[in-house]
Structures are given as structure tokens and as C-alpha cells.
Amino acid sequence: MPRRVLPLLALLAPLALAVAVACDFRDGEPEPPPAEARLVFAEFGPGEDRIYVAPAADLEARELLASVPHAQGWALTPATELVGSLIAFVALPPEAEPRRDSPAELWLLDAASGGLTRLAGDADLLVPPVFDREGRYLVYRSSDGIEGTQALVRVDLETRERRTVRELTTRFGILPVAVPADGGVVYAELTNGGTDLYRVGGDGEGDATLLLHASDHIASGWRLSPDGRTLSYLAPRIEAERVVQRLHVTPIDGGGEPRIEASDGFVGDQFSPVWTPTGDGITFGQEPGFLPGVAPFTLRLEDGGEQGQLTAPDQGFDAPLGWSSDGRYLATRSFDGRDAYEPGRESLVVIASAGGRAIVPGDFDLIFIGWLLDA
């Protein structure tokens, strides 16, 4: 079936009221205005996706960054985060067979210069590539589609050199999760026994090191903390005679067992956890329960308390996608249904931390890519 946007469980992953900037006069000199957060997103088209950038305070004032031709009916798959002005995505070329297992192209777009660079032509379409924190490396997955062999390939963004750092023949899958400072890869391996987390060095030599057993089932929604030391993810568990997704947190070095951080007081699924820019909290969506609509919840990791109060939808729930680096705006995929099984209609929404929310306008499906922060 053609893939136009990521499914809700795989995400398992502002009212932009115009904000007037007040000047604080000190010694007769006005304070400089704050940097402007800009949303980067793509609008799906049957044969071409268009990548736009729009200021959070005026989402209709969007500007075109790039047009991406692709095979009919198949949208691009972006990396989960930007690094600086660098945007990475995977797309099926227009001449490819319009199938999910056709070899896709890996592209790098510099939002500052507009430069668009093809990095590879053997990527898996539905697996998001992963940056390291400094923007030196990009890791993607490649599959042969016949023998069941999957490879994690690292691209040096300065030299464009490609190196296979892990190759495995599997009936299930390996997924890149994070890229440590040494250029290695932390990845998840899915098996009959659930989900295990491994680490392999940047030279691709030697065996992979098992970090932890993440879940007896399929874990998803992996995100690395801003300091690069902790991973968050979702894993299913049985509560009140039903299977629900719960937020887990674990050190990236495997030094401890994963902790369930958000359980008591929460009923139903949790959705798409993302880290706050300061790294002291994690924001996730939740089922409405008996409420018409419920806002994303931000859990402070130090004391388990709530951090701030976001504006709830009139109806339904949100699956967070990413905070702007200044912490003023949260992009979410918003659903007007009751739960993951009946999510209802969806839209791309920006929530202002100061209050309010706005739908990102578009004629077709919209795909969140990330945030830019301009001075």
C-alpha cells in the first residue's frame, strides 16, 4: 500500500498566535529580539514532495526550500532530527518501481545554502537515517531484498566516504538508533525474543556489543537525549488486561536496566516521546481517556513532576514530533480520534509553550522534518 506519511504506531513516531516581542529597555538600549524558530516540513505530492520552511509565528508565510521528485505515491522519509541546517531524507527515485522494497536514494539538504547532495542509492525507504550530534556522520540502512541481509552504512559527510559498520542476515530487522562520538552505531535488533540494543565501533571491525535487552516485544520511537547519554523509547506492556505502550529510559552505554518512567496515574497508550531541548524532561502524547481532548505531557526526569502545561486539542490527542531548540514551540501530529486503533483524522500542529496551537496549512499530507532557529 503506498506510504504517504508514517503510521501512528511507528511514530511509536504553534498556535502560532502572532507573538509580539516586547523590548526591555536597559540604560536606554532595547534588548535584541529573540531568535526566530522556523518549522521545516514537506508537503506530499503524488510524484513530487516539496520541502518548506515557515516561521512558527506565521505558518502561512512558508518558503520553498527544495522539490523532491519521487516514484508515484511514495513520500520521502526524513531523519528524525536536523543537525544545524542539515536535513537528511530517503526517497524513491522517479524511475524506481513504486514498491516499499525498491532501492531508495539518500539525500542531504543544507537549508542555509540550498545545496542538495545525493549520498547513496541503496537505502531502505521506510527506515529514517540518523545523524551524529555534531553533523559529521549519517547512518542509513540498506537491504538486498533477496537473502534477508541488512547493512548499516555510515557516510562521512565531509569526505562522502561510505563504510558498512554492521551487516546481518535476519528474518526481522536491524534499525539505526544513535551515532556516538566515535562514529560507531547504536542499533536495535528485532528477533523472536523481542528487541535488543547493540553497539558497534566506527571501524566496523569486531563483534557488536550487547548493551541491553530493551523489551520482550517490539520497541520503537527511539530518541537520544541532548547530552547524548540517554535513550528514550516506547515498549508494550500489559495493563488492565490490555496492551499499552509505555515510555522507557535507559543509559546509552547499557550501564543499567531500562526504567519505565511514566506509568502510575496514566491509563492507555503513550505516544511518541521527545526530549525537551534542555534534556531535563520528556514530552509524550497520551490517550484522552474520558476527556474530549488531552495535551502532551512533559515529565521531569529528576522528580517525576510535570513541566509546564500545554494547550490541549478540542478533541483527540497529540503524538509529539519535536521541540524547537528554544523550547517555545512543539510540533505534533494531532489526531481527533479516541486512541491508536481509531485515531481519526490527523493534522500537523504547532503548540506554543506560552499557550495556543495552530494547524500547519497544506493541501496534502504534511511530513515533519525539524526546526531551524534563526537569529
Short mmCIF file of C-alpha atoms in Angstrom, two decimals:
data_model
loop_
_atom_site.label_atom_id
_atom_site.label_comp_id
_atom_site.label_asym_id
_atom_site.label_seq_id
_atom_site.Cartn_x
_atom_site.Cartn_y
_atom_site.Cartn_z
CA MET A 1 0.00 0.00 0.00
CA PRO A 2 1.52 3.41 -0.86
CA ARG A 3 3.12 5.10 2.07
CA ARG A 4 2.32 8.76 2.32
CA VAL A 5 3.04 9.50 5.96
CA LEU A 6 4.47 7.41 8.79
CA PRO A 7 1.85 5.27 10.54
CA LEU A 8 0.85 6.37 14.04
CA LEU A 9 2.43 3.42 15.87
CA ALA A 10 5.71 3.87 14.01
CA LEU A 11 5.89 7.34 15.45
CA LEU A 12 5.97 4.89 18.35
CA ALA A 13 6.79 8.27 15.97
CA PRO A 14 2.19 26.80 17.34
CA LEU A 15 -0.98 28.35 17.72
CA ALA A 16 1.07 30.40 16.19
CA LEU A 17 -0.65 33.33 17.58
CA ALA A 18 1.49 36.12 16.22
CA VAL A 19 3.86 36.85 19.08
CA ALA A 20 4.68 40.46 19.72
CA VAL A 21 8.21 40.87 21.05
CA ALA A 22 8.34 43.40 23.84
CA CYS A 23 11.53 45.41 24.18
CA ASP A 24 13.12 45.63 27.63
CA PHE A 25 14.95 48.94 27.83
CA ARG A 26 18.08 48.95 29.96
CA ASP A 27 20.28 52.01 30.01
CA GLY A 28 18.25 53.29 27.09
CA GLU A 29 19.14 50.33 24.82
CA PRO A 30 16.47 47.84 23.68
CA GLU A 31 17.02 44.13 24.13
CA PRO A 32 17.62 42.38 20.80
CA PRO A 33 14.62 40.37 19.59
CA PRO A 34 14.77 36.63 20.26
CA ALA A 35 15.84 34.28 17.50
CA GLU A 36 13.00 33.08 15.30
CA ALA A 37 12.05 29.40 15.29
CA ARG A 38 11.15 28.10 11.84
CA LEU A 39 9.36 24.86 11.09
CA VAL A 40 10.72 22.63 8.32
CA PHE A 41 8.22 20.25 6.73
CA ALA A 42 7.39 18.55 3.45
CA GLU A 43 4.09 18.52 1.60
CA PHE A 44 3.35 15.26 -0.18
CA GLY A 45 2.59 15.22 -3.88
CA PRO A 46 1.81 12.13 -5.99
CA GLY A 47 5.11 12.45 -7.89
CA GLU A 48 6.95 15.17 -6.00
CA ASP A 49 7.30 16.31 -2.38
CA ARG A 50 8.07 19.94 -1.64
CA ILE A 51 10.13 20.92 1.40
CA TYR A 52 9.13 24.20 3.05
CA VAL A 53 10.23 26.36 5.95
CA ALA A 54 7.79 28.61 7.83
CA PRO A 55 8.15 30.88 10.88
CA ALA A 56 6.39 29.45 13.92
CA ALA A 57 4.56 32.71 14.50
CA ASP A 58 3.22 32.85 10.92
CA LEU A 59 2.84 29.36 9.49
CA GLU A 60 1.20 30.58 6.29
CA ALA A 61 4.34 32.53 5.34
CA ARG A 62 6.13 29.43 4.12
CA GLU A 63 9.06 29.42 1.72
CA LEU A 64 10.09 26.62 -0.62
CA LEU A 65 13.46 25.03 0.17
CA ALA A 66 13.52 22.20 -2.36
CA SER A 67 11.39 19.99 -4.59
CA VAL A 68 11.97 16.25 -4.42
CA PRO A 69 10.70 14.14 -7.36
CA HIS A 70 9.89 10.55 -6.40
CA ALA A 71 8.14 7.39 -7.56
CA GLN A 72 4.38 7.76 -7.82
CA GLY A 73 2.62 7.58 -4.47
CA TRP A 74 5.68 7.24 -2.21
CA ALA A 75 6.70 10.09 0.08
CA LEU A 76 10.16 10.88 1.39
CA THR A 77 11.33 9.59 4.79
CA PRO A 78 13.28 12.22 6.77
CA ALA A 79 15.78 11.73 9.57
CA THR A 80 14.16 12.12 12.99
CA GLU A 81 16.13 15.33 13.66
CA LEU A 82 18.08 18.07 11.90
CA VAL A 83 21.68 18.90 12.79
CA GLY A 84 22.28 22.60 12.42
CA SER A 85 20.96 23.41 8.95
CA LEU A 86 21.47 19.87 7.60
CA ILE A 87 18.42 17.85 6.54
CA ALA A 88 18.64 14.19 5.55
CA PHE A 89 15.96 12.14 3.86
CA VAL A 90 15.38 8.98 1.82
CA ALA A 91 13.21 8.91 -1.32
CA LEU A 92 12.42 6.53 -4.17
CA PRO A 93 13.71 7.96 -7.47
CA PRO A 94 11.01 8.65 -10.10
CA GLU A 95 12.15 5.77 -12.31
CA ALA A 96 12.04 3.19 -9.48
CA GLU A 97 9.39 0.52 -9.13
CA PRO A 98 6.83 2.09 -6.76
CA ARG A 99 7.33 -0.51 -4.01
CA ARG A 100 8.49 -0.25 -0.43
CA ASP A 101 11.41 -2.64 -1.02
CA SER A 102 12.80 -0.83 -4.08
CA PRO A 103 16.26 0.74 -3.52
CA ALA A 104 15.88 4.37 -2.46
CA GLU A 105 18.21 7.36 -2.61
CA LEU A 106 19.73 9.08 0.42
CA TRP A 107 19.89 12.87 0.14
CA LEU A 108 21.41 15.70 2.18
CA LEU A 109 19.90 19.20 2.01
CA ASP A 110 21.60 22.24 3.53
CA ALA A 111 18.80 24.64 4.47
CA ALA A 112 21.29 27.51 4.76
CA SER A 113 22.78 27.25 1.28
CA GLY A 114 20.04 25.31 -0.52
CA GLY A 115 22.60 22.72 -1.60
CA LEU A 116 21.13 19.27 -2.33
CA THR A 117 23.51 16.30 -2.45
CA ARG A 118 22.82 12.66 -3.34
CA LEU A 119 24.77 10.44 -0.93
CA ALA A 120 23.67 6.90 -1.83
CA GLY A 121 21.28 4.89 -3.98
CA ASP A 122 20.86 1.70 -1.91
CA ALA A 123 18.88 2.94 1.11
CA ASP A 124 15.76 1.42 2.64
CA LEU A 125 12.83 3.75 2.05
CA LEU A 126 10.97 3.35 5.34
CA VAL A 127 13.96 3.46 7.73
CA PRO A 128 14.88 7.02 8.80
CA PRO A 129 18.60 7.86 8.59
CA VAL A 130 20.34 9.00 11.78
CA PHE A 131 22.84 11.86 12.32
CA ASP A 132 25.51 12.08 14.97
CA ARG A 133 25.23 15.13 17.25
CA GLU A 134 27.99 17.11 15.50
CA GLY A 135 26.78 16.52 11.95
CA ARG A 136 29.90 14.61 10.92
CA TYR A 137 28.22 11.30 10.12
CA LEU A 138 24.96 9.95 8.77
CA VAL A 139 23.93 6.30 9.12
CA TYR A 140 21.29 4.59 6.97
CA ARG A 141 20.09 1.04 6.40
CA SER A 142 20.46 -0.91 3.19
CA SER A 143 18.90 -4.30 2.34
CA ASP A 144 19.49 -6.73 -0.50
CA GLY A 145 15.79 -7.66 -0.61
CA ILE A 146 16.57 -11.29 -1.52
CA GLU A 147 18.80 -13.00 1.04
CA GLY A 148 17.48 -11.03 4.01
CA THR A 149 20.82 -9.30 4.53
CA GLN A 150 20.64 -5.84 6.07
CA ALA A 151 23.54 -3.43 6.49
CA LEU A 152 24.06 -0.25 8.48
CA VAL A 153 26.14 2.12 6.39
CA ARG A 154 27.90 5.22 7.72
CA VAL A 155 28.56 8.22 5.49
CA ASP A 156 31.33 10.67 6.38
CA LEU A 157 29.68 13.96 5.43
CA GLU A 158 32.98 15.73 4.82
CA THR A 159 34.64 13.15 2.58
CA ARG A 160 31.44 11.35 1.38
CA GLU A 161 33.18 8.06 2.20
CA ARG A 162 30.79 5.19 2.95
CA ARG A 163 31.60 2.36 5.34
CA THR A 164 29.47 -0.64 6.29
CA VAL A 165 29.67 -0.82 10.09
CA ARG A 166 27.28 -3.73 10.61
CA GLU A 167 25.85 -6.40 8.31
CA LEU A 168 23.44 -9.11 9.36
CA THR A 169 21.23 -11.73 7.75
CA THR A 170 17.95 -11.67 9.63
CA ARG A 171 14.28 -12.55 9.25
CA PHE A 172 13.35 -9.47 11.24
CA GLY A 173 15.40 -6.29 11.18
CA ILE A 174 18.10 -4.00 12.48
CA LEU A 175 17.41 -0.29 12.90
CA PRO A 176 19.91 2.55 13.46
CA VAL A 177 19.18 4.30 16.76
CA ALA A 178 22.06 6.67 17.52
CA VAL A 179 25.57 7.59 16.36
CA PRO A 180 28.07 8.05 19.23
CA ALA A 181 31.00 10.46 19.04
CA ASP A 182 33.40 7.75 17.78
CA GLY A 183 31.34 7.30 14.61
CA GLY A 184 30.04 3.91 15.67
CA VAL A 185 26.39 2.94 15.70
CA VAL A 186 23.92 2.03 18.41
CA TYR A 187 21.22 -0.08 16.81
CA ALA A 188 18.14 -2.12 17.71
CA GLU A 189 17.83 -5.72 16.59
CA LEU A 190 14.39 -7.34 16.39
CA THR A 191 14.11 -11.09 16.94
CA ASN A 192 11.64 -13.70 18.18
CA GLY A 193 12.77 -12.75 21.68
CA GLY A 194 11.89 -9.06 21.33
CA THR A 195 14.22 -6.06 20.96
CA ASP A 196 17.90 -5.92 21.89
CA LEU A 197 20.16 -2.87 21.77
CA TYR A 198 23.72 -3.22 20.42
CA ARG A 199 26.72 -1.01 19.81
CA VAL A 200 29.40 -1.41 17.14
CA GLY A 201 32.57 0.64 16.66
CA GLY A 202 33.08 3.12 13.87
CA ASP A 203 35.68 0.96 12.11
CA GLY A 204 33.12 -1.81 11.61
CA GLU A 205 35.61 -4.36 12.93
CA GLY A 206 34.88 -6.86 15.68
CA ASP A 207 31.64 -8.13 17.11
CA ALA A 208 28.78 -5.94 18.21
CA THR A 209 28.42 -5.37 21.96
CA LEU A 210 25.06 -6.12 23.57
CA LEU A 211 24.01 -3.10 25.63
CA LEU A 212 20.67 -4.31 26.95
CA HIS A 213 17.51 -6.27 26.32
CA ALA A 214 15.08 -3.42 25.69
CA SER A 215 11.83 -5.39 25.54
CA ASP A 216 10.37 -8.85 25.13
CA HIS A 217 8.36 -7.29 22.31
CA ILE A 218 8.93 -4.64 19.63
CA ALA A 219 10.35 -1.39 20.99
CA SER A 220 10.02 1.77 18.89
CA GLY A 221 10.27 5.56 18.88
CA TRP A 222 13.96 5.73 19.85
CA ARG A 223 15.28 9.21 20.74
CA LEU A 224 18.68 10.28 22.08
CA SER A 225 18.89 12.89 24.84
CA PRO A 226 20.52 16.26 24.03
CA ASP A 227 23.64 15.32 26.00
CA GLY A 228 23.95 12.04 24.10
CA ARG A 229 23.93 9.91 27.25
CA THR A 230 20.37 8.57 27.50
CA LEU A 231 17.86 6.91 25.19
CA SER A 232 14.09 7.04 25.41
CA TYR A 233 11.73 4.68 23.63
CA LEU A 234 8.32 3.02 23.78
CA ALA A 235 7.72 -0.63 24.63
CA PRO A 236 4.45 -2.52 25.09
CA ARG A 237 3.26 -3.96 28.38
CA ILE A 238 0.01 -5.36 29.70
CA GLU A 239 -2.01 -3.09 31.98
CA ALA A 240 -5.67 -3.54 32.95
CA GLU A 241 -5.95 -6.51 30.59
CA ARG A 242 -4.82 -4.60 27.52
CA VAL A 243 -1.52 -3.98 25.74
CA VAL A 244 -0.32 -0.38 26.03
CA GLN A 245 2.83 1.48 25.02
CA ARG A 246 4.93 2.84 27.90
CA LEU A 247 7.84 5.29 27.98
CA HIS A 248 11.21 3.72 28.86
CA VAL A 249 14.52 5.44 29.56
CA THR A 250 17.97 3.83 29.58
CA PRO A 251 21.65 4.92 29.57
CA ILE A 252 23.17 4.64 26.10
CA ASP A 253 26.17 2.76 27.50
CA GLY A 254 23.96 -0.05 28.76
CA GLY A 255 25.02 0.57 32.34
CA GLY A 256 21.59 -0.14 33.75
CA GLU A 257 18.24 -1.75 33.10
CA PRO A 258 15.65 0.35 31.23
CA ARG A 259 13.27 2.17 33.54
CA ILE A 260 9.58 2.71 32.94
CA GLU A 261 9.34 6.44 33.58
CA ALA A 262 5.64 7.11 33.09
CA SER A 263 3.27 4.51 34.44
CA ASP A 264 1.46 5.43 37.65
CA GLY A 265 -1.55 7.63 37.01
CA PHE A 266 -1.53 7.06 33.25
CA VAL A 267 -4.17 4.94 31.54
CA GLY A 268 -3.91 3.79 27.93
CA ASP A 269 -1.20 4.27 25.32
CA GLN A 270 1.57 6.82 25.42
CA PHE A 271 2.75 8.24 22.11
CA SER A 272 5.97 9.42 20.51
CA PRO A 273 8.24 10.63 23.36
CA VAL A 274 10.63 13.51 22.52
CA TRP A 275 13.23 15.20 24.71
CA THR A 276 12.95 18.81 25.83
CA PRO A 277 15.80 20.99 24.48
CA THR A 278 17.42 21.17 27.93
CA GLY A 279 17.26 17.40 28.35
CA ASP A 280 15.62 17.55 31.78
CA GLY A 281 12.28 16.22 30.58
CA ILE A 282 10.47 14.10 28.00
CA THR A 283 7.23 15.10 26.29
CA PHE A 284 4.82 12.41 25.13
CA GLY A 285 1.22 12.07 23.99
CA GLN A 286 -1.46 10.11 25.80
CA GLU A 287 -4.93 8.75 25.21
CA PRO A 288 -7.79 11.13 26.06
CA GLY A 289 -9.50 8.64 28.38
CA PHE A 290 -12.76 10.25 29.47
CA LEU A 291 -11.68 13.72 28.31
CA PRO A 292 -12.62 15.09 24.87
CA GLY A 293 -9.02 16.07 24.21
CA VAL A 294 -5.72 15.76 26.07
CA ALA A 295 -2.49 17.75 25.78
CA PRO A 296 1.00 16.27 25.54
CA PHE A 297 2.56 15.68 28.96
CA THR A 298 6.12 16.69 29.84
CA LEU A 299 7.69 14.57 32.58
CA ARG A 300 10.63 15.96 34.53
CA LEU A 301 13.06 13.10 35.00
CA GLU A 302 14.63 14.34 38.24
CA ASP A 303 11.48 14.41 40.36
CA GLY A 304 8.83 12.83 38.13
CA GLY A 305 6.74 16.01 38.12
CA GLU A 306 5.01 17.78 35.25
CA GLN A 307 6.86 20.51 33.41
CA GLY A 308 4.61 23.25 32.11
CA GLN A 309 1.10 22.96 30.74
CA LEU A 310 0.44 22.77 27.01
CA THR A 311 -2.79 23.60 25.21
CA ALA A 312 -4.96 20.53 24.59
CA PRO A 313 -6.85 19.86 21.34
CA ASP A 314 -10.61 20.32 21.41
CA GLN A 315 -10.88 16.62 20.64
CA GLY A 316 -8.39 13.77 20.44
CA PHE A 317 -4.68 13.57 21.24
CA ASP A 318 -1.21 14.52 20.03
CA ALA A 319 1.85 12.48 19.06
CA PRO A 320 4.84 14.84 19.64
CA LEU A 321 7.40 15.19 16.86
CA GLY A 322 9.99 17.65 18.15
CA TRP A 323 10.65 20.82 20.17
CA SER A 324 12.24 23.90 18.68
CA SER A 325 15.66 24.40 20.26
CA ASP A 326 14.48 27.49 22.14
CA GLY A 327 11.73 25.46 23.83
CA ARG A 328 8.98 27.80 22.64
CA TYR A 329 7.22 25.51 20.17
CA LEU A 330 6.35 21.82 19.92
CA ALA A 331 5.45 20.20 16.61
CA THR A 332 2.98 17.32 16.92
CA ARG A 333 0.88 15.08 14.76
CA SER A 334 -2.63 15.61 16.09
CA PHE A 335 -5.48 13.09 15.86
CA ASP A 336 -9.16 13.74 16.59
CA GLY A 337 -9.99 10.11 17.46
CA ARG A 338 -10.00 8.21 20.74
CA ASP A 339 -6.91 6.00 20.55
CA ALA A 340 -4.30 4.34 18.33
CA TYR A 341 -6.86 1.85 16.99
CA GLU A 342 -9.32 4.58 15.94
CA PRO A 343 -7.08 7.66 15.58
CA GLY A 344 -9.45 9.60 13.33
CA ARG A 345 -8.30 12.45 11.14
CA GLU A 346 -4.77 13.75 11.51
CA SER A 347 -3.03 17.08 11.04
CA LEU A 348 0.36 18.66 11.63
CA VAL A 349 0.05 21.10 14.55
CA VAL A 350 2.39 23.50 16.32
CA ILE A 351 1.80 24.18 20.03
CA ALA A 352 3.24 27.29 21.67
CA SER A 353 4.63 26.69 25.16
CA ALA A 354 3.19 30.07 26.17
CA GLY A 355 -0.30 28.89 25.12
CA GLY A 356 -2.21 28.24 21.91
CA ARG A 357 -1.95 25.86 18.98
CA ALA A 358 -2.25 26.13 15.20
CA ILE A 359 -2.68 23.70 12.32
CA VAL A 360 0.03 23.89 9.67
CA PRO A 361 -1.87 24.68 6.44
CA GLY A 362 -1.48 22.41 3.43
CA ASP A 363 -3.45 20.87 0.60
CA PHE A 364 -1.96 17.38 1.00
CA ASP A 365 -0.35 15.25 3.70
CA LEU A 366 2.40 17.05 5.62
CA ILE A 367 5.61 15.46 6.91
CA PHE A 368 7.50 16.97 9.84
CA ILE A 369 11.26 17.34 9.26
CA GLY A 370 12.54 19.55 12.07
CA TRP A 371 13.24 23.05 13.33
CA LEU A 372 15.62 25.83 12.40
CA LEU A 373 16.49 28.68 14.74
CA ASP A 374 17.49 31.92 13.03
CA ALA A 375 18.96 34.96 14.72
#
